[in-house]
Amino acid sequence: MKVCFLTHDIDPKSGWGRYSGEIIKGLERRGIEADILVEEKLTSGSEKAVLKTNLPKFFGFLHMALKVRRLAKRCEIIHAFDAWPYGVIAALANIGLSKKLIINGVGTYSVLPLDSRKTRWILSWAYRRADSVPCISNFTMEEIKKRINLNTLEVITLGVDFEKFNRTEGYKDNLINNRNTIISVGAIKRRKGYHVSLQVISKINEKYPDIKYYIVGNKTEDPLYAKELENIINKHSLSDNVEFFENINDSKLCELYDEANVFMLPSINVEGAFEGFGLVYLEANAKGVPVIGTLGCGAEDAIKDGYSGFLVPQNNIEETAQAVLKILDDKEFALRMSRNAILWAKSNSWDTVIDKYINIYKKLEGDN
């Protein structure tokens, strides 16, 4: 079976690229032939950068759809890894081809265009043309349901490369050596809640003055927000506690996870934008690191509250700090949660995710 995939990129250094790249790679291992169409070619792989145009939005969509259409003729299924813009482009490309169409509901751009009169009509049309709309979290699915009635929705959460990130020992050593390190991984933008986490670090610093906080993400994505974070660091005298890491590879990322006691990413919903899931919570869990995320977003599916970590209210510095201190203050509890985190990550491997996509493909193939 040949599938035409539409996505932004498959670069594992970005959350977007890791999500789509891991699914495609897993499907290829199961015998699926992939034609990968991307907006930006950021790896040395076989993907084709055709999802870009200089034309105005609607004409640009038509232009890209024509390019996709030529390539999709050779495939049985067209699979778009987000609704906007790739799901719309895929649906336009599929007019007259009648290929089976899958549009993933991911996060912000699977929902927010449904709130605009300018874009609601065409995204609603694309969703209704899809044979399957798998969403990466229950939160994303429910947000779509609030805006459009579909009977093709289901939830297939994201996974983790367990073998790559897993460690069986090491977390205990951090506790024995009284190493207190917190890590966050994600794009430097307001939705990730770094302005909240820095204020949490300021509170924890009162009890643990040796606390280290690693932020892994590129400041170039939102320079104004990065500047705001620097101001918070200076205001609370945290320059000795906080360290930024940019453009690192997975080997270095694993090293940083190995040093951490707690993973914290207190995502917030900002003007319709929200955390669709949070792959990084599972990666940290695979390393045995308990995680802290927020309620009211896709992290509710990524974190098993009280087991693999904690879910706290958004924008709540006090409750987030209390959750961190529960782990730092009680080494036996921290070690127990670390073991749980590993089990949780193992139960959410990419192999489990790929099984579910294979089942969708087989069902759609049987419907032909």
XYZ file of C-alpha atoms in Angstrom:
368
model
C 0.000 0.000 0.000
C 1.263 3.458 -0.881
C 0.346 6.506 1.199
C 0.880 10.169 0.331
C 1.737 12.099 3.531
C 1.412 15.873 3.926
C 3.253 17.533 6.807
C 5.396 20.539 7.657
C 8.639 18.562 8.056
C 10.036 15.323 9.470
C 13.000 16.817 11.320
C 13.231 15.072 14.740
C 14.584 18.266 16.339
C 11.112 19.810 16.271
C 7.998 18.495 17.984
C 6.157 18.665 14.671
C 8.853 16.780 12.799
C 9.213 14.132 15.498
C 5.463 13.504 15.561
C 5.014 13.027 11.820
C 8.452 11.497 11.237
C 8.042 8.796 13.883
C 4.633 7.764 12.545
C 5.864 7.610 8.937
C 9.014 5.719 9.945
C 6.958 3.204 11.926
C 4.522 2.701 9.058
C 7.385 2.155 6.621
C 8.741 -0.576 8.896
C 5.327 -2.259 8.567
C 5.565 -2.263 4.775
C 3.758 0.985 3.929
C 5.311 2.788 0.958
C 5.506 6.494 1.742
C 5.483 9.544 -0.504
C 6.303 12.394 1.894
C 5.324 15.929 0.908
C 6.587 18.706 3.179
C 6.655 22.456 3.517
C 10.314 22.485 4.483
C 12.904 19.829 3.647
C 15.081 19.800 6.758
C 16.609 16.324 6.515
C 18.545 14.378 3.885
C 15.616 11.996 3.405
C 13.329 11.399 0.440
C 10.685 14.001 1.303
C 9.652 16.512 -1.362
C 9.243 20.218 -0.515
C 6.086 21.001 -2.490
C 3.826 22.531 0.177
C 5.000 26.083 -0.313
C 3.837 28.875 -2.570
C 4.132 32.642 -2.943
C 0.532 33.020 -4.095
C -2.213 34.498 -1.862
C -3.814 32.011 0.539
C -6.747 30.556 -1.442
C -4.892 30.570 -4.776
C -1.873 29.184 -2.959
C -3.950 26.299 -1.653
C -5.140 25.527 -5.184
C -1.591 25.730 -6.516
C -0.264 23.336 -3.861
C -3.272 21.039 -4.305
C -2.459 20.663 -8.007
C 1.123 19.679 -7.149
C -0.092 17.203 -4.524
C -2.699 15.815 -6.906
C -0.056 14.804 -9.466
C 1.831 12.837 -6.819
C -1.206 11.468 -4.994
C -2.478 9.710 -8.131
C 0.047 6.957 -7.440
C -1.209 6.392 -3.866
C -4.154 4.571 -2.304
C -4.445 6.913 0.703
C -3.764 10.612 1.310
C -2.831 11.324 4.933
C -2.540 14.932 6.165
C -0.831 15.411 9.531
C -2.820 18.487 10.487
C -6.080 20.010 9.363
C -4.791 23.482 8.526
C -3.407 23.880 5.976
C -2.482 20.315 5.014
C -5.926 18.777 5.448
C -7.480 21.463 3.255
C -4.780 21.029 0.585
C -5.238 17.237 0.694
C -9.028 17.509 0.321
C -8.678 19.882 -2.645
C -6.103 17.579 -4.251
C -8.456 14.639 -3.814
C -11.333 16.159 -5.800
C -12.025 13.693 -8.607
C -9.348 11.254 -7.397
C -11.554 9.679 -4.744
C -8.602 8.402 -2.738
C -9.192 7.537 0.904
C -8.448 10.652 2.966
C -7.175 10.901 6.549
C -6.841 14.259 8.318
C -5.225 14.326 11.749
C -6.637 16.580 14.442
C -3.507 17.823 16.189
C -3.873 21.034 18.130
C -4.375 24.737 17.569
C -4.592 24.668 13.760
C -7.046 21.801 13.754
C -9.464 23.974 15.732
C -8.732 27.713 15.520
C -9.602 28.111 11.790
C -13.085 26.805 12.639
C -13.605 29.984 14.690
C -13.025 32.343 11.765
C -15.689 33.108 9.173
C -12.963 33.356 6.533
C -11.652 29.842 7.072
C -14.461 27.917 8.798
C -16.251 26.971 5.601
C -13.301 25.411 3.812
C -11.917 23.568 6.852
C -15.390 22.216 7.675
C -15.675 21.077 4.065
C -12.270 19.334 4.269
C -13.161 17.568 7.529
C -16.391 16.283 5.988
C -14.473 14.968 2.969
C -12.187 12.923 5.237
C -12.793 9.199 5.747
C -11.059 9.299 9.119
C -10.106 12.105 11.529
C -7.802 10.661 14.211
C -7.062 13.220 16.948
C -3.927 13.147 19.068
C -5.825 13.840 22.308
C -9.321 13.795 23.726
C -9.016 17.538 24.307
C -8.398 18.185 20.595
C -11.267 15.892 19.614
C -13.697 17.592 22.002
C -12.701 21.050 20.748
C -13.421 19.964 17.164
C -16.737 18.423 18.250
C -17.830 21.755 19.736
C -17.560 23.321 16.290
C -18.533 20.649 13.773
C -20.541 17.433 13.845
C -18.413 14.534 12.538
C -18.792 10.772 12.921
C -15.239 10.082 11.723
C -13.452 11.338 14.848
C -11.413 9.070 17.108
C -8.413 9.445 19.412
C -4.968 8.060 18.659
C -2.516 9.654 21.061
C 1.169 10.091 20.316
C 3.910 7.749 21.450
C 7.536 7.563 22.490
C 10.599 5.757 21.193
C 10.916 3.851 24.451
C 14.154 2.030 23.620
C 15.832 5.282 22.629
C 14.911 7.235 25.752
C 14.618 4.526 28.391
C 17.062 4.114 31.252
C 16.663 1.572 34.035
C 19.106 3.211 36.456
C 20.337 6.734 37.083
C 17.350 8.564 38.519
C 18.088 7.029 41.921
C 21.659 8.354 41.692
C 20.308 11.886 41.252
C 18.353 11.482 44.483
C 21.276 9.963 46.406
C 23.580 12.761 45.266
C 20.990 15.416 46.173
C 21.057 16.743 42.625
C 18.090 19.062 42.115
C 17.540 19.722 38.441
C 14.351 20.600 36.598
C 14.062 20.496 32.811
C 11.636 21.899 30.242
C 11.705 21.041 26.539
C 9.709 22.913 23.911
C 9.604 25.919 21.626
C 10.243 29.229 23.377
C 6.770 30.702 23.040
C 4.125 31.890 25.491
C 1.879 28.856 25.055
C 4.565 26.675 26.662
C 4.265 28.651 29.904
C 7.928 29.439 30.569
C 6.983 32.725 32.269
C 5.059 30.573 34.755
C 7.814 27.984 35.230
C 10.452 30.641 35.908
C 8.323 32.071 38.710
C 7.921 28.531 40.037
C 11.713 28.180 40.035
C 11.953 31.442 41.992
C 9.703 29.972 44.694
C 11.597 26.667 44.802
C 14.887 28.545 44.947
C 13.920 29.758 48.424
C 14.093 26.168 49.700
C 16.630 24.749 47.244
C 19.117 27.530 46.403
C 21.182 25.045 44.368
C 18.254 24.298 42.021
C 19.148 24.100 38.331
C 16.620 24.735 35.593
C 17.381 23.671 32.016
C 15.257 25.147 29.222
C 15.674 23.336 25.918
C 14.303 25.383 23.021
C 15.225 28.014 20.463
C 14.898 31.662 21.468
C 14.653 32.751 17.828
C 11.046 31.520 17.512
C 9.701 34.449 19.557
C 12.504 36.925 20.413
C 10.174 39.284 22.309
C 8.984 36.472 24.548
C 12.573 35.296 25.020
C 13.435 38.818 26.160
C 10.516 38.735 28.608
C 11.929 35.524 30.074
C 15.366 37.097 30.460
C 13.730 39.966 32.354
C 12.030 37.513 34.732
C 15.359 35.749 35.296
C 17.040 39.056 36.142
C 14.161 40.242 38.323
C 14.324 37.098 40.479
C 18.157 36.803 40.390
C 18.034 33.384 38.712
C 20.933 33.768 36.264
C 22.978 31.170 38.197
C 20.062 28.741 38.247
C 18.714 28.889 34.694
C 20.466 27.654 31.548
C 19.162 27.661 27.976
C 20.078 24.973 25.426
C 19.416 25.626 21.741
C 19.713 23.454 18.616
C 20.844 20.332 20.455
C 20.704 16.767 19.133
C 18.929 13.825 20.767
C 22.145 12.566 22.328
C 22.579 15.820 24.244
C 18.865 15.904 25.069
C 19.160 12.452 26.633
C 22.106 13.651 28.714
C 20.027 16.536 30.051
C 17.093 14.242 30.846
C 19.543 12.020 32.745
C 20.440 14.946 35.017
C 16.836 15.860 35.803
C 14.670 15.093 38.832
C 11.542 16.735 37.416
C 10.226 17.673 33.977
C 7.996 20.755 34.015
C 6.081 22.285 31.107
C 3.077 24.265 32.440
C 1.435 24.954 29.075
C -1.314 27.558 28.851
C -4.086 28.235 26.354
C -3.457 31.559 24.616
C -5.997 33.160 22.230
C -7.245 29.791 20.992
C -3.796 28.166 20.855
C -3.306 25.101 23.073
C -1.064 22.104 23.734
C -2.365 19.300 21.530
C -0.609 16.517 23.462
C 3.017 16.926 24.533
C 5.425 14.268 23.238
C 8.096 15.535 25.609
C 6.155 14.381 28.680
C 6.434 10.773 27.477
C 10.110 11.174 26.536
C 10.889 12.417 30.036
C 8.830 9.571 31.520
C 10.781 7.012 29.474
C 13.883 8.409 31.178
C 12.186 7.836 34.516
C 11.621 11.553 35.117
C 8.249 12.497 36.686
C 6.482 15.250 34.763
C 4.289 18.244 35.507
C 1.834 19.585 32.946
C -1.483 21.390 32.963
C -5.186 20.657 32.904
C -7.412 21.954 30.120
C -5.235 20.833 27.200
C -3.896 17.702 25.491
C -1.430 17.062 28.339
C -4.329 15.375 30.144
C -3.770 12.377 27.834
C 0.039 12.493 28.026
C 0.218 12.465 31.845
C -1.395 9.978 34.238
C -2.084 12.319 37.134
C -0.538 11.189 40.429
C 1.171 8.258 38.701
C 3.576 9.422 35.980
C 3.484 13.017 37.205
C 1.022 15.747 38.100
C -1.547 17.843 36.270
C -2.022 21.332 37.704
C -4.304 24.262 36.814
C -2.987 26.596 34.142
C -1.248 29.805 35.216
C -1.136 28.618 38.831
C 2.357 29.278 40.186
C 1.549 28.120 43.723
C 0.058 24.718 42.795
C 2.783 24.083 40.224
C 5.465 24.809 42.815
C 3.736 22.496 45.301
C 3.710 19.694 42.712
C 7.447 20.127 42.098
C 8.177 20.152 45.832
C 6.200 16.940 46.361
C 8.804 15.255 44.168
C 11.899 17.074 45.434
C 10.991 16.785 49.119
C 10.256 13.042 49.250
C 12.899 10.829 47.678
C 10.972 7.597 48.212
C 7.899 9.104 46.560
C 10.042 10.467 43.729
C 11.602 7.058 43.100
C 8.186 5.378 43.108
C 6.839 7.927 40.631
C 9.970 7.468 38.497
C 9.267 3.738 38.212
C 5.626 4.443 37.377
C 6.717 6.945 34.727
C 8.777 4.299 32.959
C 5.842 1.871 32.933
C 3.529 4.597 31.616
C 5.926 5.498 28.808
C 6.371 1.841 27.886
C 2.593 1.454 27.537
C 2.590 4.450 25.146
C 5.239 3.349 22.666
C 5.137 4.298 18.999
C 4.515 0.612 18.148
C 1.122 0.847 19.870
C 0.321 4.016 17.918
C 1.389 2.488 14.592
C -0.866 -0.532 15.195
C -3.850 1.810 15.338
C -2.944 3.586 12.088
C -2.415 0.255 10.341
C -5.920 -0.744 11.455
C -7.350 2.455 9.938
C -5.510 1.838 6.663
C -6.754 -1.756 6.487
C -10.312 -0.697 7.190
C -10.202 1.994 4.509
C -8.603 -0.422 2.056
C -11.407 -2.892 2.760
C -14.010 -0.201 2.080
C -12.786 0.249 -1.517
